[in-house]
XYZ file of C-alpha atoms in Angstrom:
471
model
C 0.000 0.000 0.000
C 2.828 2.456 0.719
C 3.999 2.267 -2.906
C 0.477 2.536 -4.358
C -0.307 5.587 -6.514
C -1.779 8.087 -3.970
C -4.261 9.346 -6.585
C -5.767 5.845 -6.761
C -6.206 5.897 -2.960
C -8.061 9.215 -3.304
C -10.674 7.738 -5.702
C -14.115 7.027 -4.247
C -17.149 5.706 -6.144
C -20.214 5.479 -3.920
C -22.534 3.849 -6.481
C -20.539 0.631 -6.054
C -19.167 1.449 -2.591
C -19.299 -0.202 0.866
C -23.135 -0.387 0.993
C -23.225 -2.373 -2.251
C -20.462 -4.717 -1.080
C -22.482 -5.327 2.112
C -25.616 -5.979 -0.015
C -23.650 -8.631 -1.950
C -22.654 -10.342 1.324
C -26.306 -10.397 2.498
C -27.383 -11.870 -0.872
C -24.868 -14.691 -0.424
C -26.183 -15.407 3.106
C -29.760 -15.607 1.752
C -28.685 -17.905 -1.120
C -27.024 -20.244 1.394
C -30.290 -20.477 3.352
C -29.388 -17.903 6.033
C -32.215 -16.073 7.814
C -32.921 -12.342 7.492
C -36.081 -10.321 8.179
C -36.606 -10.221 4.368
C -36.376 -12.716 1.489
C -34.445 -10.704 -1.135
C -32.113 -7.735 -1.534
C -33.635 -4.999 -3.713
C -30.784 -3.109 -5.376
C -31.973 0.447 -5.963
C -28.400 1.732 -5.915
C -27.566 1.863 -9.619
C -29.335 2.862 -12.844
C -29.166 -0.658 -14.292
C -32.542 -1.078 -16.017
C -32.282 -4.683 -17.216
C -31.043 -5.935 -13.839
C -34.262 -4.444 -12.451
C -36.394 -6.424 -14.906
C -36.811 -3.998 -17.823
C -37.157 -5.924 -21.100
C -34.810 -5.158 -24.026
C -36.134 -3.238 -27.030
C -36.723 -5.984 -29.634
C -35.462 -4.029 -32.652
C -32.149 -3.110 -31.015
C -31.458 -6.731 -30.082
C -32.460 -7.924 -33.576
C -29.961 -5.592 -35.270
C -27.143 -6.478 -32.862
C -27.931 -10.219 -33.205
C -27.774 -9.936 -37.010
C -24.448 -8.092 -36.772
C -23.061 -10.702 -34.372
C -24.238 -13.732 -36.358
C -24.674 -12.634 -39.997
C -26.011 -16.062 -41.065
C -29.303 -14.858 -39.539
C -29.586 -12.363 -42.402
C -31.114 -15.258 -44.402
C -33.685 -16.008 -41.697
C -37.318 -15.016 -42.348
C -37.713 -14.432 -38.559
C -35.994 -11.045 -38.809
C -37.658 -7.949 -40.302
C -36.174 -6.304 -43.409
C -35.515 -2.931 -41.709
C -33.353 -4.681 -39.070
C -31.486 -6.541 -41.829
C -30.825 -3.333 -43.783
C -29.292 -1.670 -40.721
C -27.173 -4.702 -39.854
C -25.843 -4.964 -43.429
C -24.920 -1.274 -43.428
C -23.072 -1.571 -40.104
C -21.259 -4.743 -41.235
C -20.156 -3.017 -44.454
C -18.425 -0.429 -42.246
C -16.564 -3.122 -40.273
C -13.226 -4.623 -41.299
C -13.824 -8.035 -42.928
C -17.573 -7.384 -42.480
C -17.225 -8.620 -38.888
C -18.180 -7.119 -35.541
C -15.075 -8.865 -34.227
C -12.661 -6.504 -36.000
C -11.276 -3.296 -34.485
C -12.893 -0.117 -35.778
C -11.156 3.240 -36.230
C -10.400 4.816 -32.829
C -13.182 7.389 -33.343
C -15.671 4.620 -34.221
C -17.243 3.136 -37.365
C -17.691 5.929 -39.952
C -21.273 5.104 -40.974
C -22.338 5.040 -37.304
C -20.724 8.450 -36.749
C -22.664 9.731 -39.775
C -25.931 8.362 -38.364
C -25.217 10.076 -35.024
C -24.591 13.435 -36.750
C -27.909 13.060 -38.646
C -29.680 12.231 -35.349
C -28.217 15.320 -33.638
C -29.291 17.559 -36.543
C -32.822 16.167 -36.337
C -32.928 16.414 -32.503
C -31.690 20.026 -32.619
C -34.097 20.980 -35.427
C -31.521 21.639 -38.118
C -28.482 22.829 -36.141
C -25.573 21.494 -38.241
C -23.532 18.560 -36.941
C -20.274 17.421 -38.557
C -19.765 13.652 -38.270
C -16.006 14.176 -38.001
C -16.646 15.796 -34.601
C -18.367 12.618 -33.349
C -16.372 10.107 -31.306
C -17.818 6.778 -30.184
C -16.944 5.887 -26.602
C -17.145 2.976 -24.142
C -20.268 4.298 -22.432
C -20.403 8.048 -21.773
C -17.962 7.586 -18.842
C -15.031 6.836 -21.163
C -15.652 10.039 -23.137
C -15.944 12.164 -19.995
C -12.661 10.825 -18.586
C -10.879 11.253 -21.965
C -11.888 14.929 -22.199
C -10.851 15.594 -18.587
C -7.505 13.925 -19.292
C -7.023 16.366 -22.172
C -7.777 19.428 -20.038
C -5.858 18.852 -16.808
C -2.518 20.680 -16.601
C -0.436 23.117 -14.545
C 0.962 23.001 -11.011
C 0.060 24.746 -7.762
C -2.253 27.725 -8.308
C -2.133 27.087 -12.070
C -3.548 23.549 -11.657
C -6.759 22.948 -13.613
C -9.953 23.389 -11.598
C -13.029 21.413 -12.698
C -16.406 22.856 -11.683
C -18.946 20.156 -10.851
C -22.507 20.282 -9.496
C -23.172 19.190 -5.917
C -24.841 16.736 -5.665
C -22.905 15.114 -8.543
C -22.495 11.730 -10.175
C -19.346 10.345 -8.461
C -17.629 9.526 -11.773
C -16.638 13.216 -11.829
C -15.055 13.398 -8.373
C -13.366 10.018 -8.975
C -11.859 11.113 -12.325
C -10.764 14.471 -10.886
C -9.044 12.687 -7.974
C -7.347 10.173 -10.261
C -6.057 12.919 -12.574
C -4.932 15.084 -9.655
C -7.080 18.037 -10.783
C -8.849 20.405 -8.366
C -12.546 19.795 -7.655
C -14.554 23.032 -7.598
C -18.041 22.536 -6.136
C -21.072 24.583 -7.147
C -24.286 23.796 -5.266
C -27.664 23.140 -6.877
C -30.638 24.840 -5.197
C -32.618 22.102 -3.413
C -35.375 24.533 -2.343
C -35.923 25.410 -6.006
C -36.205 21.846 -7.371
C -32.399 21.499 -7.679
C -32.149 24.399 -10.147
C -28.747 25.680 -11.245
C -28.256 29.319 -10.221
C -25.700 31.284 -12.248
C -24.841 33.457 -9.179
C -23.675 30.267 -7.467
C -21.408 29.540 -10.485
C -19.853 33.015 -10.113
C -19.357 32.477 -6.345
C -17.685 29.068 -6.832
C -15.502 30.369 -9.692
C -14.237 33.424 -7.795
C -13.512 31.387 -4.650
C -11.632 28.715 -6.636
C -9.424 31.258 -8.453
C -7.586 31.825 -5.144
C -6.047 28.339 -5.289
C -6.415 26.919 -8.845
C -7.264 27.832 -12.438
C -10.885 26.831 -13.150
C -10.967 25.762 -16.809
C -13.794 23.231 -17.066
C -17.505 23.435 -16.280
C -19.426 20.133 -15.975
C -23.221 20.062 -16.256
C -25.506 17.027 -15.858
C -28.861 17.596 -17.574
C -31.263 15.949 -16.813
C -29.669 15.696 -13.394
C -28.115 12.685 -11.692
C -28.758 12.121 -8.775
C -31.207 15.025 -8.586
C -33.552 14.409 -11.554
C -34.047 18.081 -12.477
C -34.437 19.259 -16.099
C -32.830 22.609 -16.902
C -34.832 25.390 -18.526
C -33.605 27.007 -21.733
C -33.037 30.316 -19.881
C -30.854 28.542 -17.320
C -28.750 26.936 -20.094
C -28.327 30.342 -21.796
C -27.091 31.837 -18.490
C -24.632 28.967 -18.012
C -23.267 29.293 -21.568
C -22.948 33.069 -21.226
C -20.955 32.516 -18.002
C -18.710 29.933 -19.748
C -18.170 32.364 -22.644
C -17.231 35.231 -20.301
C -14.798 33.133 -18.237
C -13.460 31.086 -21.185
C -14.456 27.723 -19.696
C -14.631 24.410 -21.550
C -18.200 23.085 -21.140
C -18.869 19.378 -20.619
C -22.586 18.598 -21.022
C -23.559 15.163 -19.714
C -26.851 14.565 -21.540
C -27.241 10.798 -21.137
C -30.796 11.175 -19.747
C -32.034 13.302 -22.670
C -34.840 10.809 -23.433
C -35.860 10.631 -19.751
C -38.063 13.691 -19.183
C -41.339 13.060 -17.315
C -42.650 16.369 -15.956
C -45.255 17.779 -18.401
C -43.909 21.340 -18.001
C -40.282 20.317 -18.700
C -38.477 19.800 -21.990
C -34.940 18.697 -22.835
C -32.825 21.389 -24.537
C -29.366 20.342 -25.708
C -26.522 22.683 -24.775
C -25.413 22.672 -28.402
C -28.783 23.823 -29.757
C -29.048 26.626 -27.169
C -25.462 27.683 -27.944
C -26.313 27.845 -31.664
C -29.414 29.942 -31.007
C -27.337 32.425 -28.957
C -25.642 33.484 -32.222
C -22.313 33.021 -34.033
C -20.286 34.972 -31.470
C -21.066 32.215 -28.935
C -21.503 29.233 -31.287
C -18.100 29.762 -32.921
C -16.125 30.226 -29.711
C -17.414 28.227 -26.698
C -15.666 24.849 -26.503
C -18.292 22.190 -25.806
C -18.278 18.414 -25.459
C -21.634 16.674 -25.064
C -22.152 13.037 -24.116
C -24.779 10.354 -24.741
C -25.038 6.630 -23.978
C -26.828 3.343 -24.708
C -27.175 2.733 -20.950
C -30.055 5.071 -20.155
C -33.032 6.462 -22.116
C -35.634 3.802 -22.952
C -33.145 1.078 -23.991
C -31.194 0.721 -20.723
C -28.465 -1.277 -22.499
C -25.758 -0.748 -19.848
C -23.795 -3.909 -20.597
C -23.037 -3.005 -24.212
C -20.938 -0.045 -22.996
C -21.969 2.091 -25.975
C -21.823 5.874 -26.094
C -20.647 8.900 -28.045
C -19.463 12.456 -27.635
C -19.711 15.436 -29.953
C -16.981 18.063 -29.752
C -17.571 21.659 -30.842
C -14.915 24.390 -31.398
C -11.900 22.257 -30.533
C -8.618 23.628 -31.910
C -7.582 21.331 -34.843
C -4.193 20.547 -33.263
C -5.876 19.707 -29.958
C -8.390 17.516 -31.802
C -5.467 15.590 -33.330
C -4.121 15.073 -29.793
C -7.537 13.757 -28.704
C -7.535 11.247 -31.598
C -4.022 10.174 -30.525
C -5.164 9.734 -26.920
C -8.204 7.682 -27.991
C -6.098 5.534 -30.326
C -4.158 4.192 -27.320
C -7.297 2.316 -26.199
C -7.758 1.102 -29.829
C -11.569 1.435 -30.109
C -14.805 1.165 -28.149
C -16.615 -2.227 -28.260
C -18.044 -2.546 -31.788
C -21.221 -4.300 -30.534
C -21.812 -1.247 -28.326
C -21.317 0.992 -31.367
C -23.953 -1.055 -33.249
C -26.383 -0.657 -30.313
C -25.748 3.102 -30.332
C -26.510 3.170 -34.055
C -29.968 1.668 -33.496
C -30.755 4.320 -30.854
C -29.903 7.170 -33.246
C -31.455 5.439 -36.270
C -34.665 3.790 -34.990
C -37.443 2.381 -37.232
C -39.299 5.066 -39.202
C -43.133 5.196 -39.574
C -43.011 3.551 -43.031
C -40.884 0.573 -41.864
C -42.203 -2.845 -40.704
C -40.748 -2.658 -37.158
C -42.093 0.819 -36.359
C -45.360 -0.172 -34.623
C -43.745 -2.622 -32.189
C -40.741 -0.371 -31.556
C -42.943 2.651 -30.847
C -45.151 0.617 -28.492
C -42.164 -0.732 -26.520
C -40.510 2.700 -26.258
C -43.729 4.428 -25.126
C -44.363 1.646 -22.605
C -40.907 2.013 -20.963
C -41.007 5.818 -20.810
C -44.657 5.859 -19.673
C -43.896 3.424 -16.835
C -40.889 5.512 -15.744
C -43.023 8.678 -15.675
C -45.616 6.898 -13.495
C -42.895 5.602 -11.162
C -41.308 9.072 -10.905
C -44.659 10.437 -9.704
C -45.329 7.510 -7.337
C -41.874 7.878 -5.742
C -42.302 11.592 -5.075
C -45.863 11.108 -3.734
C -45.044 8.323 -1.269
C -41.748 9.800 -0.014
C -43.104 13.347 0.352
C -45.900 12.077 2.616
C -43.412 10.634 5.155
C -42.698 12.904 8.162
C -38.970 13.684 8.115
C -38.468 13.069 4.370
C -38.566 15.806 1.750
C -38.578 14.736 -1.914
C -38.441 17.128 -4.872
C -40.386 16.195 -8.043
C -38.477 13.702 -10.209
C -38.653 15.727 -13.448
C -36.306 13.445 -15.377
C -33.499 10.813 -15.301
C -33.986 7.659 -13.167
C -33.493 8.656 -9.541
C -35.042 10.292 -6.516
C -32.695 12.128 -4.127
C -34.851 12.786 -1.054
C -33.602 14.764 1.934
C -33.870 12.766 5.159
C -33.912 14.333 8.606
C -31.633 12.340 10.909
C -32.147 12.829 14.667
C -29.189 14.128 16.764
C -28.671 10.820 18.616
C -28.242 8.982 15.302
C -25.769 11.653 14.159
C -23.755 11.092 17.380
C -23.848 7.306 16.946
C -22.585 7.621 13.357
C -19.712 9.877 14.515
C -18.779 7.329 17.191
C -18.677 4.635 14.473
C -16.552 6.916 12.251
C -19.114 7.115 9.443
C -21.404 9.692 7.848
C -24.918 9.835 9.374
C -26.560 8.989 6.044
C -24.198 6.015 5.649
C -25.433 4.717 9.029
C -29.029 5.276 7.861
C -28.506 3.402 4.580
C -26.689 0.513 6.299
C -29.531 0.123 8.812
C -32.078 0.307 5.975
C -30.199 -2.488 4.168
C -29.833 -4.683 7.270
C -33.481 -4.309 8.347
C -35.317 -4.292 4.978
C -32.914 -5.630 2.316
C -33.160 -2.339 0.379
C -29.884 -1.055 -1.061
C -29.692 2.710 -1.708
C -26.671 5.057 -1.814
C -26.012 7.672 0.898
C -26.110 11.311 -0.236
C -22.595 11.842 1.140
C -21.340 9.784 -1.836
C -22.694 12.457 -4.224
C -22.023 15.563 -2.121
C -24.584 17.663 -0.256
C -24.769 20.908 1.708
C -23.225 20.713 5.192
C -25.779 19.519 7.753
C -28.187 17.992 5.208
C -28.590 14.256 4.557
C -30.004 12.396 1.550
C -30.024 9.076 -0.241
C -30.255 8.246 -3.941
C -32.575 5.505 -5.127
C -33.472 4.456 -8.649
C -37.078 4.410 -9.852
C -36.316 1.354 -12.037
C -37.914 -1.538 -10.098
C -41.261 -2.806 -11.429
C -44.246 -0.723 -10.191
C -45.271 -3.486 -7.736
C -41.747 -3.845 -6.343
C -41.246 -0.080 -6.234
C -44.418 0.394 -4.189
C -43.270 -2.269 -1.680
C -39.802 -0.695 -1.573
C -41.194 2.812 -0.901
C -43.558 1.540 1.795
C -40.672 -0.328 3.467
C -38.562 2.861 3.358
C -41.473 4.798 4.893
C -41.919 2.299 7.771
C -38.167 2.088 8.354
C -37.791 5.876 8.437
C -40.565 6.320 10.994
C -38.994 3.646 13.265
C -35.456 4.978 12.812
C -36.591 8.525 13.565
C -38.384 7.365 16.724
């Protein structure tokens, strides 16, 4: 341990942290016939849709199956629109096989499909496919861009502005790269809105000890589930333009918007609409993934990023950096292609695809509402509306004696709460301290992915546990 890289020691990742390890141990005890006050562990700690019982989208699996085993292209069991897509993807692969490496940036025809998707999503805002890079999930793209941007020593060291609460990939990557984490706080009393005055405060404070150069935004929010208004995004981009910050827009939940008065606006589209002075100068990387949305295909590790206004020499350095890891999984690239190029209304698979997609998103919207309703009714729990994404991040009031007990055990009060919840009910959620929170407040993050029946049981168990714990 004394010769271990100290930056590795500094990395923490709560979503698969001590609570989840403990949940795994309890699962093993149950499998071996051990007795607990519950019969199963419900893992609400991670946004893993299929593990929670969500069914795959048929069309996506058909295309990937055809790419993986091309002999199926002769089978009458597969629709023609799936076959056409598979043939096009295979033509872009070396030796017409998914088993060959692709270019480091990804398969060209898939990059072209992504650019066409972005143009359609952003209602005509131009997208150049040569600025599209396929990645191993969005995480790989986020870490690659951070790696590019971290430099300097002492007060000149790169500062990375991240929202609090945040998705712990950011704090983990910043720690591993030895950059400086600059926290800006979301406004919990205002449905986790991002306030530009808070960005100014965080930026000015950080300039005393580092050089803030990167601004990370998660929209829709994880773990907080808020969806940013267009006005808010304009304010953020104006701030980035004024302070010459590189903007990283994590938009993996762009399909997951449930609140009727909310709408997803991409940072790129808003930047374009602000005019050429902004659109031709603000450096922006935006990220998307196969893991979220309505497909929930986490295991394929598919994703992409689009880079805007990167200096050509710097872009060449990015390609060099990405070439070291050869290429993202080509099956994941194929899955990403289906997401950006789904069946059209005149194609045979459209009706089933549309039905499956609407069913998944409709169920998530219902579960978002159910979660907020049940948790908000519990004395000592305060839950903001889940406007988007896949999580609730309720505030829990922890009584002083529990806070003292946690201190005596050398752990955060919300860690004690989540451990007790796991041990007494079998429910695995992640303490808010793993995401960051304002001093003196406590939260947990739970996914809304379990089936409606299981989710209702889970929420009722949380309610009963909280009332007992509080007493």
